[in-house]
mmCIF file of C-alpha atoms and ligand atoms in Angstrom:
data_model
loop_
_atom_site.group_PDB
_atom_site.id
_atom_site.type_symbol
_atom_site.label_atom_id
_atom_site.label_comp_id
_atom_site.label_asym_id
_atom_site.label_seq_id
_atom_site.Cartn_x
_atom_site.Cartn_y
_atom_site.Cartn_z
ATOM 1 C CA UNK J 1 -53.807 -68.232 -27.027
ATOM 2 C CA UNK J 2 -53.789 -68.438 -30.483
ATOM 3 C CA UNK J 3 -50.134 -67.502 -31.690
ATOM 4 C CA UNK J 4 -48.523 -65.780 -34.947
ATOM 5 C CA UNK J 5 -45.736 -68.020 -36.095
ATOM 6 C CA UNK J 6 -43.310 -69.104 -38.635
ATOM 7 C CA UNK J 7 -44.332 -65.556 -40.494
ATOM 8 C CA UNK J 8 -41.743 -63.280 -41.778
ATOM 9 C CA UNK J 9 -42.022 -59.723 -40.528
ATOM 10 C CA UNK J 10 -40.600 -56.288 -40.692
ATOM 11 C CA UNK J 11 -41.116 -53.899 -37.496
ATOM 12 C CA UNK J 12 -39.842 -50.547 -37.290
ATOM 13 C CA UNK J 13 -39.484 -48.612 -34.183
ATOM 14 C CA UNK J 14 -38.325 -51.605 -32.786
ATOM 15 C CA UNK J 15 -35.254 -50.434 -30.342
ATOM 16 C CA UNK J 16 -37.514 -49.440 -27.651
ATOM 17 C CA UNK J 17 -41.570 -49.286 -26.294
ATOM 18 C CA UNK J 18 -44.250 -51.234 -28.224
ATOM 19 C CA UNK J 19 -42.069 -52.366 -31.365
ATOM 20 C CA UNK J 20 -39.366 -54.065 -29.495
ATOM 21 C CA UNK J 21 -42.058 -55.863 -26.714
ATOM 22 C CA UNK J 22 -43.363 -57.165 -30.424
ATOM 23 C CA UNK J 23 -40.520 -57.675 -31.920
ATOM 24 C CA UNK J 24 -39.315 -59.827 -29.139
ATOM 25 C CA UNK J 25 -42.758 -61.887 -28.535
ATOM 26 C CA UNK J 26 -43.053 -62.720 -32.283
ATOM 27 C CA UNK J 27 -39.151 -63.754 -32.179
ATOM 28 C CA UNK J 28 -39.917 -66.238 -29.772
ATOM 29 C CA UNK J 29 -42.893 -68.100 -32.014
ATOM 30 C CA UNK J 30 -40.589 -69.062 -34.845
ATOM 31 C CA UNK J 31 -41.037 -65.515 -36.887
ATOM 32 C CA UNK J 32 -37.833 -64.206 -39.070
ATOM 33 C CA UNK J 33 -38.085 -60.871 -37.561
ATOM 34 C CA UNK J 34 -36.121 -57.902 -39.168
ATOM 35 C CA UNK J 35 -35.950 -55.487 -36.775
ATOM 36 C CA UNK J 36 -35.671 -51.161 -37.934
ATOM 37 C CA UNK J 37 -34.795 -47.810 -36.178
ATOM 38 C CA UNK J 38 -32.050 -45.322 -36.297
ATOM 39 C CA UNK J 39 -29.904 -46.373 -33.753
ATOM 40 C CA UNK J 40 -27.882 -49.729 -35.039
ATOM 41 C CA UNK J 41 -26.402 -50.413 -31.314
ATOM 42 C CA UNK J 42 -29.870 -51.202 -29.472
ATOM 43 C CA UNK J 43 -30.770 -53.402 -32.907
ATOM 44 C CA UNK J 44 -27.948 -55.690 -32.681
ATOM 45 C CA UNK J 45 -28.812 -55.920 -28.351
ATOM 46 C CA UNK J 46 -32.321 -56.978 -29.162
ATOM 47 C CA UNK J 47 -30.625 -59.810 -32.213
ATOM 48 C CA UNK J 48 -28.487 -61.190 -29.215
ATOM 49 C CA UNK J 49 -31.730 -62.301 -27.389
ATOM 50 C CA UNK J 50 -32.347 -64.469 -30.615
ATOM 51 C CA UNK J 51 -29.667 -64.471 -33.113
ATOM 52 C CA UNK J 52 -31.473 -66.477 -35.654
ATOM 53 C CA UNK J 53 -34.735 -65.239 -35.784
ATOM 54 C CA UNK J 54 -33.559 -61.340 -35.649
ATOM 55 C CA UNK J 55 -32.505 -59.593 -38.161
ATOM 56 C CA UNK J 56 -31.110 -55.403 -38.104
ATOM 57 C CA UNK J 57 -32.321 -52.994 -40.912
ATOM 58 C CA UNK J 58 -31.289 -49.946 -39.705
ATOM 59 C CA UNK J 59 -32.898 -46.679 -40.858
ATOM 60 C CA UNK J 60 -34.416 -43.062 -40.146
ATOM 61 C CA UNK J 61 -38.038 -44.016 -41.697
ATOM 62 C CA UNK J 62 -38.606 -40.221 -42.412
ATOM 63 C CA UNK J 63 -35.661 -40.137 -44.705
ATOM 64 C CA UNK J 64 -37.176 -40.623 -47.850
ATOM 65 C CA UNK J 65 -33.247 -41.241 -49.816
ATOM 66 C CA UNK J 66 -32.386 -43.269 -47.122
ATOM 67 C CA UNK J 67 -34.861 -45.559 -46.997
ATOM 68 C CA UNK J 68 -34.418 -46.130 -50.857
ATOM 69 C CA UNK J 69 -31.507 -47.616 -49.914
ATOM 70 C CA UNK J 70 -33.008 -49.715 -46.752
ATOM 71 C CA UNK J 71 -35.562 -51.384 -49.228
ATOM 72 C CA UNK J 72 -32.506 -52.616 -51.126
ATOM 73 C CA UNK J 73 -30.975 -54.168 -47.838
ATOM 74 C CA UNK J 74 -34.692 -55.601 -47.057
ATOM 75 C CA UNK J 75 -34.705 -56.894 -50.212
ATOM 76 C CA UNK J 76 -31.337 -58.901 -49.642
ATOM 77 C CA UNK J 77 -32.704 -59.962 -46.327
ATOM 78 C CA UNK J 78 -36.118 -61.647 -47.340
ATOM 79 C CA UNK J 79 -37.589 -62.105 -50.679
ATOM 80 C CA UNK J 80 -41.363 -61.565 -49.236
ATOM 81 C CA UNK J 81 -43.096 -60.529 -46.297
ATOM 82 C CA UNK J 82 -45.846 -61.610 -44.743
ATOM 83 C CA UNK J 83 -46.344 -58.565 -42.213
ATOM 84 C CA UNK J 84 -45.072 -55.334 -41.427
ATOM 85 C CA UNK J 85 -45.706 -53.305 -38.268
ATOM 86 C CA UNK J 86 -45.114 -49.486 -38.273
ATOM 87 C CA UNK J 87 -44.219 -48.687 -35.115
ATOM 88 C CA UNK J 88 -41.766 -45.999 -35.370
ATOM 89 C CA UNK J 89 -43.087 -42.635 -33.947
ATOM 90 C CA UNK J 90 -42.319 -38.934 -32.041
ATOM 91 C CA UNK J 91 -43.970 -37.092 -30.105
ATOM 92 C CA UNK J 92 -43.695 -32.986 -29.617
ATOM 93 C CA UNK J 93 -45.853 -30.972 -28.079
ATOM 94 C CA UNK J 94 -46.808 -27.611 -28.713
ATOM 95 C CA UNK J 95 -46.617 -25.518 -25.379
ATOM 96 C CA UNK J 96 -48.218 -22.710 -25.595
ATOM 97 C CA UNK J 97 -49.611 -22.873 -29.227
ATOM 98 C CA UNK J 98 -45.896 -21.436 -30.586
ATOM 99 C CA UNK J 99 -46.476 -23.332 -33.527
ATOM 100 C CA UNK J 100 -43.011 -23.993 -34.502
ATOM 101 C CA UNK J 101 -42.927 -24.977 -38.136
ATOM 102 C CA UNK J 102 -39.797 -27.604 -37.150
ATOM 103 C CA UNK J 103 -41.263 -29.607 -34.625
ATOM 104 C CA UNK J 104 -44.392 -30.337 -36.454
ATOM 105 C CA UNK J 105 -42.241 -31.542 -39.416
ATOM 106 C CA UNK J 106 -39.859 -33.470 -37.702
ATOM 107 C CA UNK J 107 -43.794 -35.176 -35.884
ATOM 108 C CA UNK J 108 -44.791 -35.757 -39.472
ATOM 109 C CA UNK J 109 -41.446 -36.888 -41.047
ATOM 110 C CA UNK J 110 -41.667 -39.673 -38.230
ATOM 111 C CA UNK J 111 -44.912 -40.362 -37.437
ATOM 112 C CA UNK J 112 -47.111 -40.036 -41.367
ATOM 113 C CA UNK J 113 -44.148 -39.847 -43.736
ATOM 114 C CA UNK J 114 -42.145 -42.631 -42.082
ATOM 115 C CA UNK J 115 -44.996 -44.737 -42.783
ATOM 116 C CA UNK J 116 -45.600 -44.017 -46.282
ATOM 117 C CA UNK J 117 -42.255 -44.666 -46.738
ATOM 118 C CA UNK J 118 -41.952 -48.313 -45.030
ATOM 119 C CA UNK J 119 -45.250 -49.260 -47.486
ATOM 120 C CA UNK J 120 -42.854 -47.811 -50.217
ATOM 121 C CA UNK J 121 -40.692 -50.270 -49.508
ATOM 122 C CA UNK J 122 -42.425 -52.658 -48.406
ATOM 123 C CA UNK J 123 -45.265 -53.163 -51.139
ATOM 124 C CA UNK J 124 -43.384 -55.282 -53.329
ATOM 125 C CA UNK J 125 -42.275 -57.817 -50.763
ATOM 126 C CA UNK J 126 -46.189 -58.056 -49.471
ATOM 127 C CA UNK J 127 -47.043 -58.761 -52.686
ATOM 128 C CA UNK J 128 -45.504 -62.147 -52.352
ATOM 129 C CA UNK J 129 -47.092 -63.235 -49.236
ATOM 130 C CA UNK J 130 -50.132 -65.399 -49.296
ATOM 131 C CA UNK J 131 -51.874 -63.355 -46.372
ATOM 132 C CA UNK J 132 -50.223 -60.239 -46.379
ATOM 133 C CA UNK J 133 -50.707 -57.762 -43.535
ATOM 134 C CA UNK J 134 -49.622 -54.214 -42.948
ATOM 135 C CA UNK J 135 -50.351 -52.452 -39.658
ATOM 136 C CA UNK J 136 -49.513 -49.056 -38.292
ATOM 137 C CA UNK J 137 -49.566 -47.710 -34.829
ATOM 138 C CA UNK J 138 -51.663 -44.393 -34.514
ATOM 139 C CA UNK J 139 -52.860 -43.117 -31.178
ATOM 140 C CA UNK J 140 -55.776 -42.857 -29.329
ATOM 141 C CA UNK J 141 -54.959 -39.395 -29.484
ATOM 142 C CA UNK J 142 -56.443 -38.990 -33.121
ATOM 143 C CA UNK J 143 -60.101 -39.759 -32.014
ATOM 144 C CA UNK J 144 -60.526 -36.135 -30.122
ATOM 145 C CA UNK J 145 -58.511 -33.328 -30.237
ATOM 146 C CA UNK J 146 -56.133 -32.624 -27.479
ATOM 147 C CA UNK J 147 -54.352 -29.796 -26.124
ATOM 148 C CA UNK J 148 -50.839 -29.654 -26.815
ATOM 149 C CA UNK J 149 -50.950 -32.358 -29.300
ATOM 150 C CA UNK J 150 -51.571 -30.371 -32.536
ATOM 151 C CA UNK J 151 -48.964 -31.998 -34.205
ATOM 152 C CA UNK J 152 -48.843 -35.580 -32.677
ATOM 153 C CA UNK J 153 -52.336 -36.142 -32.830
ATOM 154 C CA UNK J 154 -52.364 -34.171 -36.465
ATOM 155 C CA UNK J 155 -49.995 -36.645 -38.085
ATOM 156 C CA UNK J 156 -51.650 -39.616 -36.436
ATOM 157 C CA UNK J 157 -55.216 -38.833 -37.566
ATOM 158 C CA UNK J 158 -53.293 -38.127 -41.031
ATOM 159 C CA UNK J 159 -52.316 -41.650 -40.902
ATOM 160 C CA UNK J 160 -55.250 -42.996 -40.182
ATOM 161 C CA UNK J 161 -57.258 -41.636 -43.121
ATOM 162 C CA UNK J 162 -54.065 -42.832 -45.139
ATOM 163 C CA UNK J 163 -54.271 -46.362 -43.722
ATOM 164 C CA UNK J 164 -58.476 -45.866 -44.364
ATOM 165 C CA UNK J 165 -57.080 -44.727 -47.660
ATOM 166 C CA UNK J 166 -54.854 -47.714 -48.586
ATOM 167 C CA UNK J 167 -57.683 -50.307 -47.472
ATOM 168 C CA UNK J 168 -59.979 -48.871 -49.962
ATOM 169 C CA UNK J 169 -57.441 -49.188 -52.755
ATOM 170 C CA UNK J 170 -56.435 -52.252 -52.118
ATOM 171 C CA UNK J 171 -60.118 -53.925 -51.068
ATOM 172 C CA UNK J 172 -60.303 -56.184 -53.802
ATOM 173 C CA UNK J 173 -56.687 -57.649 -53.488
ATOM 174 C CA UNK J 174 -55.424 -59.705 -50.289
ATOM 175 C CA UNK J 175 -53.573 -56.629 -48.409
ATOM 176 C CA UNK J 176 -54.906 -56.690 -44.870
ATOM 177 C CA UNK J 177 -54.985 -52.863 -43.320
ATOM 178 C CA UNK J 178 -54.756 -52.635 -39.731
ATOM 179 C CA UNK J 179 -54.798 -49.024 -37.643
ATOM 180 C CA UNK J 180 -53.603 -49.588 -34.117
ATOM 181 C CA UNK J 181 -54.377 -46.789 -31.560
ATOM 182 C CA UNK J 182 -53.121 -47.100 -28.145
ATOM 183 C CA UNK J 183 -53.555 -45.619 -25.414
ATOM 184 C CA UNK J 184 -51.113 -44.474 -23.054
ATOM 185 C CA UNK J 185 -48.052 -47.351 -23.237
ATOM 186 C CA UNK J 186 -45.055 -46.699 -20.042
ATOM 187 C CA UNK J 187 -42.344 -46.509 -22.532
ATOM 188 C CA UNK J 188 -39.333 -43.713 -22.729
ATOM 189 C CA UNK J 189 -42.290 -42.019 -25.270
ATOM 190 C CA UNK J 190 -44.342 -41.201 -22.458
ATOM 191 C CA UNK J 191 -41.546 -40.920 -19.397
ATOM 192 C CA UNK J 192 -41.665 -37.176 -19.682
ATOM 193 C CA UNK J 193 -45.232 -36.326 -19.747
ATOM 194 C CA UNK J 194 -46.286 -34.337 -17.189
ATOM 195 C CA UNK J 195 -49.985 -35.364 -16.827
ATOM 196 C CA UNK J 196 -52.335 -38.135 -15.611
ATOM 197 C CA UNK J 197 -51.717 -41.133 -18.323
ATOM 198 C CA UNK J 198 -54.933 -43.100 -17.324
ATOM 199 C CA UNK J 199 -55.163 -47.067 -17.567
ATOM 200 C CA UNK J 200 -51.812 -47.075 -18.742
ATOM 201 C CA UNK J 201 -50.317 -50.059 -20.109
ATOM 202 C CA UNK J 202 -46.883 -51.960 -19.986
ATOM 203 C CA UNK J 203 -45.435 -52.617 -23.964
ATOM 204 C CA UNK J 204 -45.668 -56.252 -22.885
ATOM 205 C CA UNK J 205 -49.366 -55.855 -22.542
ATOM 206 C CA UNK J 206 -49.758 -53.664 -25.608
ATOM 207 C CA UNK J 207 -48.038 -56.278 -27.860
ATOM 208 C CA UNK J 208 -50.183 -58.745 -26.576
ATOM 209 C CA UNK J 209 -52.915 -56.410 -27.648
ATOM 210 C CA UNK J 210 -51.662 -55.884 -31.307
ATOM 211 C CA UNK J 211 -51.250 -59.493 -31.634
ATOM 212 C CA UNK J 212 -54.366 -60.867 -30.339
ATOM 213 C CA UNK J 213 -56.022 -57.944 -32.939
ATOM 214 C CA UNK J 214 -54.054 -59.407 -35.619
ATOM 215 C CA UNK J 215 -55.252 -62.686 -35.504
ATOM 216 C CA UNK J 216 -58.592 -61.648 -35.133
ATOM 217 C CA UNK J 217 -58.614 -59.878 -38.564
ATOM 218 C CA UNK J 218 -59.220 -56.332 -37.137
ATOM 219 C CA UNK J 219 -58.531 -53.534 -38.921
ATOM 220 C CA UNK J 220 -58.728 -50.906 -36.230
ATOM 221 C CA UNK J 221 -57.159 -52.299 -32.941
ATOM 222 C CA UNK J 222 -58.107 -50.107 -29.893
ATOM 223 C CA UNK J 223 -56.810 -50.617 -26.918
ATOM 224 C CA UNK J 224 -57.391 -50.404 -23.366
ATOM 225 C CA UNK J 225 -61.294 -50.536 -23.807
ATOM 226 C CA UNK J 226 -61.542 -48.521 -21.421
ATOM 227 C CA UNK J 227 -60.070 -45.517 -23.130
ATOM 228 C CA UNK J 228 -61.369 -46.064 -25.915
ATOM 229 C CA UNK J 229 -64.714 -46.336 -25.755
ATOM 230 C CA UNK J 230 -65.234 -43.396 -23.912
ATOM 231 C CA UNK J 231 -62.968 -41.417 -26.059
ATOM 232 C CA UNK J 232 -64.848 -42.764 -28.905
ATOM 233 C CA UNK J 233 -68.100 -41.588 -27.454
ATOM 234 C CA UNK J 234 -66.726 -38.438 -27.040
ATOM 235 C CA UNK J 235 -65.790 -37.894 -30.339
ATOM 236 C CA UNK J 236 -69.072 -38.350 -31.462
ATOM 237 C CA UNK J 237 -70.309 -36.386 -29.006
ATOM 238 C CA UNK J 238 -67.971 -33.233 -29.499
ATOM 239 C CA UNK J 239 -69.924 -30.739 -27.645
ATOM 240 C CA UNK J 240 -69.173 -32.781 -24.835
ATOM 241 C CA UNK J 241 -65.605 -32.861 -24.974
ATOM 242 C CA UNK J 242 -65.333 -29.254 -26.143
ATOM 243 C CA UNK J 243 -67.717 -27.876 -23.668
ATOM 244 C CA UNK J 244 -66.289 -29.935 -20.475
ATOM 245 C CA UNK J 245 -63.158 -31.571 -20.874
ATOM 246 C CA UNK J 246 -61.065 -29.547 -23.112
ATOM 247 C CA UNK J 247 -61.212 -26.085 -21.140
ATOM 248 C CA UNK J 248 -60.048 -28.350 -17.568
ATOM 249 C CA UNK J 249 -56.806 -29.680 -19.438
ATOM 250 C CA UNK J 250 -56.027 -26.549 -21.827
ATOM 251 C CA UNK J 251 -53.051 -24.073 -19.884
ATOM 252 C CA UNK J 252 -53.701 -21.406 -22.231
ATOM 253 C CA UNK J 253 -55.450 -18.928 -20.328
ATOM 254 C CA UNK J 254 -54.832 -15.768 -22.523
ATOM 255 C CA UNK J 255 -54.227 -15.526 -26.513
ATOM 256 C CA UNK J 256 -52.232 -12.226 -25.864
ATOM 257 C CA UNK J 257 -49.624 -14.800 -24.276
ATOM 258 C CA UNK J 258 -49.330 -17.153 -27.180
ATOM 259 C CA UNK J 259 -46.772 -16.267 -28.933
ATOM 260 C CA UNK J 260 -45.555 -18.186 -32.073
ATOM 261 C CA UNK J 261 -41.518 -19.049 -32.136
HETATM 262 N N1 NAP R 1 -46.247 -44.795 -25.581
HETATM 263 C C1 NAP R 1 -47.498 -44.422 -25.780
HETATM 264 O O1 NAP R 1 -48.233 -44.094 -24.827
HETATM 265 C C2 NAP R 1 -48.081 -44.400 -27.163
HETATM 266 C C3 NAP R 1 -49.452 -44.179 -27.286
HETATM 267 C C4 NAP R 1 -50.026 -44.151 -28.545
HETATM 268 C C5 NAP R 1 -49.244 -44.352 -29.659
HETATM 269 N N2 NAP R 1 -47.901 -44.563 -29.523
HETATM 270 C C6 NAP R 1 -47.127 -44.771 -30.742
HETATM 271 O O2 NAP R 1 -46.467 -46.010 -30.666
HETATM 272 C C7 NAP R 1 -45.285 -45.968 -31.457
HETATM 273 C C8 NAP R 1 -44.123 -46.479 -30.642
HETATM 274 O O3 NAP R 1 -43.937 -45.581 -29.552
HETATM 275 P P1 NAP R 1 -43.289 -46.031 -28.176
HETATM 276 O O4 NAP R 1 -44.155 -45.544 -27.118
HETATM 277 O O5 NAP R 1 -42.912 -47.448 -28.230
HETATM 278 O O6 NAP R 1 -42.018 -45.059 -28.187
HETATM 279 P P2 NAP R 1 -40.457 -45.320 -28.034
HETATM 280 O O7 NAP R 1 -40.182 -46.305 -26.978
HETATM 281 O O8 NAP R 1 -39.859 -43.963 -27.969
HETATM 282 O O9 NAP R 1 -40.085 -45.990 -29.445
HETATM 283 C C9 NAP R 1 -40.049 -45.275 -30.629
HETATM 284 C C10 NAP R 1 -39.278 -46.118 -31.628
HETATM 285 O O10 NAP R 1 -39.308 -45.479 -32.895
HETATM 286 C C11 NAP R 1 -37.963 -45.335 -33.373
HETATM 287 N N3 NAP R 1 -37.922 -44.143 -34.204
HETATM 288 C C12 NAP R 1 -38.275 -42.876 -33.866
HETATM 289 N N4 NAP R 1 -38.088 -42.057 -34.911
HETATM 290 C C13 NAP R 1 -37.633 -42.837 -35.930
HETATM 291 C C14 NAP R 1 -37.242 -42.575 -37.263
HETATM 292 N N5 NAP R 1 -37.289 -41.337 -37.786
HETATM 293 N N6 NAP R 1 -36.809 -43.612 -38.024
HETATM 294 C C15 NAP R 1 -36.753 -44.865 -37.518
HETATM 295 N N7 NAP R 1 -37.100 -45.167 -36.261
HETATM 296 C C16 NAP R 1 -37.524 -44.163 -35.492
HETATM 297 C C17 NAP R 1 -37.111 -45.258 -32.110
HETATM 298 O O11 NAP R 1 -35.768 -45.657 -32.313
HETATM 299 P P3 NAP R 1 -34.576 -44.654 -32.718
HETATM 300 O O12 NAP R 1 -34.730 -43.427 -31.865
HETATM 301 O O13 NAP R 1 -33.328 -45.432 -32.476
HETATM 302 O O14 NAP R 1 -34.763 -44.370 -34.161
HETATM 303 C C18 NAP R 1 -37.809 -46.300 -31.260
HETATM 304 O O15 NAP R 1 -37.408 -47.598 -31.642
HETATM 305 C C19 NAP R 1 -45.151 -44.516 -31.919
HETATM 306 O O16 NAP R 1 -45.650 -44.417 -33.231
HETATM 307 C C20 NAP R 1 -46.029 -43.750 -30.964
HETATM 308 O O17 NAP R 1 -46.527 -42.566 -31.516
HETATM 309 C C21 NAP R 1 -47.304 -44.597 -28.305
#
């Protein structure tokens, strides 16, 4: 398989799940890596397993002060990148419709703010690449609307049309846009969900995904198939999935019980 190599490449959300499987197969072709999240300790493990290809930004992507700062450190790092990945995301659910103002802001700091922040910084650098590429991860989630995931699947569908956004401004320059949805990935993300996770994925697999989509030029890399196409159908077909699905996987069963905290 084709491979992407010798690149230099910022990935945040890379401690743990999808961004570190990446981080850690794109290490291993030759790319200068520089590797983000909030917690510095599990960076500097992951630059052990290949000191001179890794390097640790550290940084809470949804703090917009803070990550002034990490674009100065990125910029002493590398003077250009050729490809960011956005991986860095949260996920709350809202039990029971409670609505609680927090959680969904602490979803969207993470999950739509975080990544208009890492463009912030990153912009400038990508503007120095020959081929430069910026690709977020989304969710599957965003094509329908789920139960529970009124602010996850919110602030993923908000990055999408952001990312749709972003493409459109930028369709006469070199940026290549990419919106990656997965599925359901096994990574500490997902350990305590309390529902069937169909077709579920390793973050091995899904990085392999991401890549592969990559090279191919996508801009919207789906992933497994056989989520998405059905999920995709029903989106289009809304009745469908209102009408059938959405009542067997709701657990509200009485408004007078919702309660907002
Ligand atoms: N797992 C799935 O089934 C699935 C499905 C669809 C989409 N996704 C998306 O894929 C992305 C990666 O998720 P994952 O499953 O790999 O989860 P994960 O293993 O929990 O990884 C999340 C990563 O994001 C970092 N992070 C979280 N908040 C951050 C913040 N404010 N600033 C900087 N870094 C932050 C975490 O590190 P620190 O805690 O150290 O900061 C960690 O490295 C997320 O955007 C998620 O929504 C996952």
């Amino acid at each position: 398989m084709k491979a992407i190599r010798d690149k230099t490449i910022w990935i945040t959300g890379a401690s743990s799940g999808i961004g570190k499987a990446l981080a850690l197969r794109l290490a291993k072709n030759n790319n200068f890596v520089i590797v983000s999240s909030r917690g510095r300790d599990s960076l500097l493990e992951l630059q052990k397993t290949a000191p001179k290809n890794i390097r640790v930004l550290d940084c809470d992507v949804g703090d917009d002060k803070a990550m002034e700062e990490a674009g100065d450190r990125l910029a002493s790092l590398t003077d250009h990148l050729d490809m960011v990945f956005a991986c860095a995301g949260t996920c709350e659910y809202d039990d029971g419709l409670k609505l609680k103002l927090e959680s969904y802001r602490r979803v969207f700091d993470a999950n739509f703010f975080g990544v208009v922040n890492t463009l912030r910084q990153a912009l400038p650098l990508l503007s120095h690449s020959k081929q430069p590429v910026f690709a977020a991860v989304g969710s599957l989630s965003s094509v329908v609307g789920f139960p529970r995931a009124e602010a996850y699947g919110a602030s993923k569908a908000a990055l999408g049309y952001f990312l749709d956004s972003v493409r459109a401004d930028t369709s006469r320059v070199r940026l290549h846009v990419a919106h990656i949805r997965p599925g359901f990935i096994d990574t500490p993300l997902t350990k305590s969900n309390d529902f069937d996770m169909p077709f579920m994925m390793t973050p091995d697999a899904a990085a392999e995904s991401i890549e592969k989509g990559v090279l191919r030029g996508r801009h919207i890399i789906d992933f497994p198939r056989r989520l998405s196409w059905p999920l995709r159908f029903l989106g289009f077909f809304s009745s469908l999935w209102f009408g059938i699905c959405t009542p067997r996987m709701t657990r509200i069963r009485s408004l007078r019980k919702t309660k907002c905290a």
